[in-house]
Amino acid sequence: MTVHLIYSQATGQLRSVKAMSSIKGPDGRKKRERYFLISEMTKEEAMRRAKAQSDMWDQELEPRRRKTRLAGGLKTNNICAFASNFYLRLMRKNIQLVNGGSEVRFYPLFEVRRVNSETKKIQSKTFAISKLGLDHAFNSALELYRDWHNLSSQEVSELRSRKWGHGESIWRIIKSSEDKGWSLSSKHKKSISERILAHTMQ
């Protein structure tokens, strides 16, 4: 729901209430707006009608928004966590094929998170293995995790050794994706998840 109060620049008095709704599609963001004039109704009536209009538009657009999020958004899946807020993930991305179709592919990356002390919002940074290589990506993520969470040198050493504590088999699987342009099919991703689960249960 989005409602804006529009004031006159000349008098500073409330002139109208604007209802607005928008959705971002392949060709850019589309907006719908409708104004409810204070000269034709009370402020309370204008607010009520603007909110109702905005809610109605949002309900109409929600199925399209959900479809857009699922089709175009990037999704990640946890493979394993080295520590709280330090993950190895697979990033899900839809790839457009030459024949006009699409295929879901998965790309391995490291993600480090923290809660920003000022904004109180989650802040994250990812390190793509396809761009940095496995070791460089891990070390870069570990350095940022150290800085963000004030780790001691001993804690850093423990985390560095924990990389291999998850088993070299995991890294061989991830490295095997290098031959496939660092992307994994849904079938390969399922195999990774099952083998990692089997390893961590030992």
PDB file of N, CA and C in Angstrom, residues 135-190:
ATOM      1  N   ASP A 135      39.765 -21.126  -3.267  1.00  0.00           N
ATOM      2  CA  ASP A 135      40.580 -20.694  -2.125  1.00  0.00           C
ATOM      3  C   ASP A 135      40.509 -19.186  -1.900  1.00  0.00           C
ATOM      4  N   HIS A 136      40.625 -18.416  -2.986  1.00  0.00           N
ATOM      5  CA  HIS A 136      40.590 -16.953  -2.856  1.00  0.00           C
ATOM      6  C   HIS A 136      39.227 -16.492  -2.352  1.00  0.00           C
ATOM      7  N   ALA A 137      38.164 -17.108  -2.856  1.00  0.00           N
ATOM      8  CA  ALA A 137      36.816 -16.733  -2.420  1.00  0.00           C
ATOM      9  C   ALA A 137      36.634 -17.025  -0.932  1.00  0.00           C
ATOM     10  N   PHE A 138      37.107 -18.193  -0.498  1.00  0.00           N
ATOM     11  CA  PHE A 138      36.979 -18.550   0.915  1.00  0.00           C
ATOM     12  C   PHE A 138      37.788 -17.608   1.797  1.00  0.00           C
ATOM     13  N   ASN A 139      39.035 -17.343   1.401  1.00  0.00           N
ATOM     14  CA  ASN A 139      39.892 -16.473   2.213  1.00  0.00           C
ATOM     15  C   ASN A 139      39.350 -15.047   2.282  1.00  0.00           C
ATOM     16  N   SER A 140      38.809 -14.556   1.166  1.00  0.00           N
ATOM     17  CA  SER A 140      38.237 -13.204   1.155  1.00  0.00           C
ATOM     18  C   SER A 140      37.018 -13.131   2.060  1.00  0.00           C
ATOM     19  N   ALA A 141      36.177 -14.167   2.002  1.00  0.00           N
ATOM     20  CA  ALA A 141      34.993 -14.203   2.861  1.00  0.00           C
ATOM     21  C   ALA A 141      35.400 -14.290   4.331  1.00  0.00           C
ATOM     22  N   LEU A 142      36.413 -15.088   4.605  1.00  0.00           N
ATOM     23  CA  LEU A 142      36.881 -15.247   5.982  1.00  0.00           C
ATOM     24  C   LEU A 142      37.457 -13.940   6.533  1.00  0.00           C
ATOM     25  N   GLU A 143      38.187 -13.201   5.702  1.00  0.00           N
ATOM     26  CA  GLU A 143      38.747 -11.917   6.138  1.00  0.00           C
ATOM     27  C   GLU A 143      37.641 -10.927   6.489  1.00  0.00           C
ATOM     28  N   LEU A 144      36.611 -10.873   5.650  1.00  0.00           N
ATOM     29  CA  LEU A 144      35.499  -9.964   5.934  1.00  0.00           C
ATOM     30  C   LEU A 144      34.754 -10.406   7.189  1.00  0.00           C
ATOM     31  N   TYR A 145      34.561 -11.717   7.335  1.00  0.00           N
ATOM     32  CA  TYR A 145      33.887 -12.236   8.528  1.00  0.00           C
ATOM     33  C   TYR A 145      34.672 -11.872   9.786  1.00  0.00           C
ATOM     34  N   ARG A 146      36.002 -11.959   9.692  1.00  0.00           N
ATOM     35  CA  ARG A 146      36.863 -11.577  10.819  1.00  0.00           C
ATOM     36  C   ARG A 146      36.666 -10.105  11.184  1.00  0.00           C
ATOM     37  N   ASP A 147      36.650  -9.248  10.164  1.00  0.00           N
ATOM     38  CA  ASP A 147      36.509  -7.809  10.414  1.00  0.00           C
ATOM     39  C   ASP A 147      35.125  -7.460  10.947  1.00  0.00           C
ATOM     40  N   TRP A 148      34.095  -8.062  10.364  1.00  0.00           N
ATOM     41  CA  TRP A 148      32.721  -7.740  10.762  1.00  0.00           C
ATOM     42  C   TRP A 148      32.391  -8.247  12.163  1.00  0.00           C
ATOM     43  N   HIS A 149      32.990  -9.376  12.548  1.00  0.00           N
ATOM     44  CA  HIS A 149      32.619  -9.996  13.821  1.00  0.00           C
ATOM     45  C   HIS A 149      33.761  -9.992  14.842  1.00  0.00           C
ATOM     46  N   ASN A 150      34.808  -9.221  14.564  1.00  0.00           N
ATOM     47  CA  ASN A 150      35.910  -9.019  15.517  1.00  0.00           C
ATOM     48  C   ASN A 150      36.493 -10.335  16.034  1.00  0.00           C
ATOM     49  N   LEU A 151      36.889 -11.197  15.118  1.00  0.00           N
ATOM     50  CA  LEU A 151      37.437 -12.493  15.517  1.00  0.00           C
ATOM     51  C   LEU A 151      38.898 -12.368  15.930  1.00  0.00           C
ATOM     52  N   SER A 152      39.293 -13.228  16.839  1.00  0.00           N
ATOM     53  CA  SER A 152      40.702 -13.311  17.217  1.00  0.00           C
ATOM     54  C   SER A 152      41.441 -14.142  16.173  1.00  0.00           C
ATOM     55  N   SER A 153      42.764 -14.083  16.192  1.00  0.00           N
ATOM     56  CA  SER A 153      43.564 -14.859  15.242  1.00  0.00           C
ATOM     57  C   SER A 153      43.340 -16.358  15.437  1.00  0.00           C
ATOM     58  N   GLN A 154      43.105 -16.774  16.682  1.00  0.00           N
ATOM     59  CA  GLN A 154      42.846 -18.185  16.953  1.00  0.00           C
ATOM     60  C   GLN A 154      41.516 -18.620  16.345  1.00  0.00           C
ATOM     61  N   GLU A 155      40.493 -17.768  16.475  1.00  0.00           N
ATOM     62  CA  GLU A 155      39.190 -18.088  15.892  1.00  0.00           C
ATOM     63  C   GLU A 155      39.273 -18.159  14.373  1.00  0.00           C
ATOM     64  N   VAL A 156      40.069 -17.277  13.777  1.00  0.00           N
ATOM     65  CA  VAL A 156      40.256 -17.307  12.325  1.00  0.00           C
ATOM     66  C   VAL A 156      40.921 -18.615  11.907  1.00  0.00           C
ATOM     67  N   SER A 157      41.923 -19.037  12.656  1.00  0.00           N
ATOM     68  CA  SER A 157      42.621 -20.292  12.349  1.00  0.00           C
ATOM     69  C   SER A 157      41.679 -21.483  12.449  1.00  0.00           C
ATOM     70  N   GLU A 158      40.816 -21.462  13.461  1.00  0.00           N
ATOM     71  CA  GLU A 158      39.856 -22.552  13.628  1.00  0.00           C
ATOM     72  C   GLU A 158      38.889 -22.615  12.452  1.00  0.00           C
ATOM     73  N   LEU A 159      38.428 -21.433  12.014  1.00  0.00           N
ATOM     74  CA  LEU A 159      37.512 -21.405  10.874  1.00  0.00           C
ATOM     75  C   LEU A 159      38.218 -21.845   9.598  1.00  0.00           C
ATOM     76  N   ARG A 160      39.471 -21.461   9.457  1.00  0.00           N
ATOM     77  CA  ARG A 160      40.215 -21.848   8.257  1.00  0.00           C
ATOM     78  C   ARG A 160      40.383 -23.370   8.198  1.00  0.00           C
ATOM     79  N   SER A 161      40.649 -23.982   9.340  1.00  0.00           N
ATOM     80  CA  SER A 161      40.785 -25.437   9.366  1.00  0.00           C
ATOM     81  C   SER A 161      39.430 -26.115   9.208  1.00  0.00           C
ATOM     82  N   ARG A 162      38.367 -25.432   9.634  1.00  0.00           N
ATOM     83  CA  ARG A 162      37.024 -26.001   9.524  1.00  0.00           C
ATOM     84  C   ARG A 162      36.594 -26.128   8.071  1.00  0.00           C
ATOM     85  N   LYS A 163      37.214 -25.330   7.203  1.00  0.00           N
ATOM     86  CA  LYS A 163      36.930 -25.442   5.771  1.00  0.00           C
ATOM     87  C   LYS A 163      37.113 -26.876   5.311  1.00  0.00           C
ATOM     88  N   TRP A 164      38.218 -27.485   5.739  1.00  0.00           N
ATOM     89  CA  TRP A 164      38.480 -28.865   5.348  1.00  0.00           C
ATOM     90  C   TRP A 164      37.820 -29.846   6.305  1.00  0.00           C
ATOM     91  N   GLY A 165      37.393 -29.364   7.449  1.00  0.00           N
ATOM     92  CA  GLY A 165      36.696 -30.222   8.386  1.00  0.00           C
ATOM     93  C   GLY A 165      35.376 -30.727   7.840  1.00  0.00           C
ATOM     94  N   HIS A 166      34.833 -30.016   6.842  1.00  0.00           N
ATOM     95  CA  HIS A 166      33.597 -30.479   6.217  1.00  0.00           C
ATOM     96  C   HIS A 166      33.866 -31.597   5.222  1.00  0.00           C
ATOM     97  N   GLY A 167      35.133 -31.885   4.988  1.00  0.00           N
ATOM     98  CA  GLY A 167      35.455 -32.997   4.099  1.00  0.00           C
ATOM     99  C   GLY A 167      35.883 -32.518   2.731  1.00  0.00           C
ATOM    100  N   GLU A 168      37.015 -33.037   2.253  1.00  0.00           N
ATOM    101  CA  GLU A 168      37.487 -32.637   0.936  1.00  0.00           C
ATOM    102  C   GLU A 168      36.528 -33.075  -0.153  1.00  0.00           C
ATOM    103  N   SER A 169      35.691 -34.067   0.136  1.00  0.00           N
ATOM    104  CA  SER A 169      34.747 -34.533  -0.882  1.00  0.00           C
ATOM    105  C   SER A 169      33.820 -33.406  -1.327  1.00  0.00           C
ATOM    106  N   ILE A 170      33.431 -32.540  -0.371  1.00  0.00           N
ATOM    107  CA  ILE A 170      32.561 -31.413  -0.707  1.00  0.00           C
ATOM    108  C   ILE A 170      33.250 -30.507  -1.718  1.00  0.00           C
ATOM    109  N   TRP A 171      34.512 -30.216  -1.476  1.00  0.00           N
ATOM    110  CA  TRP A 171      35.233 -29.291  -2.340  1.00  0.00           C
ATOM    111  C   TRP A 171      35.509 -29.898  -3.703  1.00  0.00           C
ATOM    112  N   ARG A 172      35.700 -31.221  -3.738  1.00  0.00           N
ATOM    113  CA  ARG A 172      35.881 -31.864  -5.044  1.00  0.00           C
ATOM    114  C   ARG A 172      34.603 -31.752  -5.865  1.00  0.00           C
ATOM    115  N   ILE A 173      33.454 -31.886  -5.190  1.00  0.00           N
ATOM    116  CA  ILE A 173      32.181 -31.753  -5.900  1.00  0.00           C
ATOM    117  C   ILE A 173      32.020 -30.342  -6.442  1.00  0.00           C
ATOM    118  N   ILE A 174      32.302 -29.358  -5.578  1.00  0.00           N
ATOM    119  CA  ILE A 174      32.181 -27.967  -6.008  1.00  0.00           C
ATOM    120  C   ILE A 174      33.162 -27.670  -7.133  1.00  0.00           C
ATOM    121  N   LYS A 175      34.391 -28.157  -6.998  1.00  0.00           N
ATOM    122  CA  LYS A 175      35.392 -27.908  -8.032  1.00  0.00           C
ATOM    123  C   LYS A 175      35.005 -28.566  -9.353  1.00  0.00           C
ATOM    124  N   SER A 176      34.253 -29.653  -9.292  1.00  0.00           N
ATOM    125  CA  SER A 176      33.859 -30.321 -10.530  1.00  0.00           C
ATOM    126  C   SER A 176      32.961 -29.436 -11.377  1.00  0.00           C
ATOM    127  N   SER A 177      32.323 -28.451 -10.748  1.00  0.00           N
ATOM    128  CA  SER A 177      31.454 -27.558 -11.513  1.00  0.00           C
ATOM    129  C   SER A 177      32.263 -26.606 -12.385  1.00  0.00           C
ATOM    130  N   GLU A 178      33.581 -26.508 -12.116  1.00  0.00           N
ATOM    131  CA  GLU A 178      34.432 -25.630 -12.927  1.00  0.00           C
ATOM    132  C   GLU A 178      34.412 -26.061 -14.389  1.00  0.00           C
ATOM    133  N   ASP A 179      34.322 -27.367 -14.623  1.00  0.00           N
ATOM    134  CA  ASP A 179      34.291 -27.885 -15.989  1.00  0.00           C
ATOM    135  C   ASP A 179      32.985 -27.550 -16.692  1.00  0.00           C
ATOM    136  N   LYS A 180      31.996 -27.138 -15.919  1.00  0.00           N
ATOM    137  CA  LYS A 180      30.685 -26.815 -16.489  1.00  0.00           C
ATOM    138  C   LYS A 180      30.444 -25.307 -16.448  1.00  0.00           C
ATOM    139  N   GLY A 181      31.513 -24.526 -16.490  1.00  0.00           N
ATOM    140  CA  GLY A 181      31.362 -23.078 -16.425  1.00  0.00           C
ATOM    141  C   GLY A 181      30.901 -22.606 -15.067  1.00  0.00           C
ATOM    142  N   TRP A 182      31.211 -23.389 -14.047  1.00  0.00           N
ATOM    143  CA  TRP A 182      30.848 -23.072 -12.662  1.00  0.00           C
ATOM    144  C   TRP A 182      29.342 -23.042 -12.435  1.00  0.00           C
ATOM    145  N   SER A 183      28.585 -23.668 -13.301  1.00  0.00           N
ATOM    146  CA  SER A 183      27.146 -23.739 -13.063  1.00  0.00           C
ATOM    147  C   SER A 183      26.737 -25.195 -12.918  1.00  0.00           C
ATOM    148  N   LEU A 184      25.749 -25.422 -12.090  1.00  0.00           N
ATOM    149  CA  LEU A 184      25.296 -26.772 -11.789  1.00  0.00           C
ATOM    150  C   LEU A 184      23.833 -26.920 -12.166  1.00  0.00           C
ATOM    151  N   SER A 185      23.479 -28.050 -12.735  1.00  0.00           N
ATOM    152  CA  SER A 185      22.081 -28.304 -13.051  1.00  0.00           C
ATOM    153  C   SER A 185      21.330 -28.673 -11.778  1.00  0.00           C
ATOM    154  N   SER A 186      20.001 -28.703 -11.869  1.00  0.00           N
ATOM    155  CA  SER A 186      19.186 -29.077 -10.709  1.00  0.00           C
ATOM    156  C   SER A 186      19.545 -30.479 -10.231  1.00  0.00           C
ATOM    157  N   LYS A 187      19.797 -31.380 -11.172  1.00  0.00           N
ATOM    158  CA  LYS A 187      20.150 -32.754 -10.819  1.00  0.00           C
ATOM    159  C   LYS A 187      21.484 -32.788 -10.079  1.00  0.00           C
ATOM    160  N   HIS A 188      22.460 -32.017 -10.560  1.00  0.00           N
ATOM    161  CA  HIS A 188      23.773 -31.974  -9.925  1.00  0.00           C
ATOM    162  C   HIS A 188      23.671 -31.357  -8.540  1.00  0.00           C
ATOM    163  N   LYS A 189      22.849 -30.312  -8.415  1.00  0.00           N
ATOM    164  CA  LYS A 189      22.664 -29.654  -7.123  1.00  0.00           C
ATOM    165  C   LYS A 189      22.065 -30.628  -6.111  1.00  0.00           C
ATOM    166  N   LYS A 190      21.105 -31.438  -6.543  1.00  0.00           N
ATOM    167  CA  LYS A 190      20.492 -32.418  -5.653  1.00  0.00           C
ATOM    168  C   LYS A 190      21.536 -33.440  -5.205  1.00  0.00           C
TER     169      LYS A 190
END
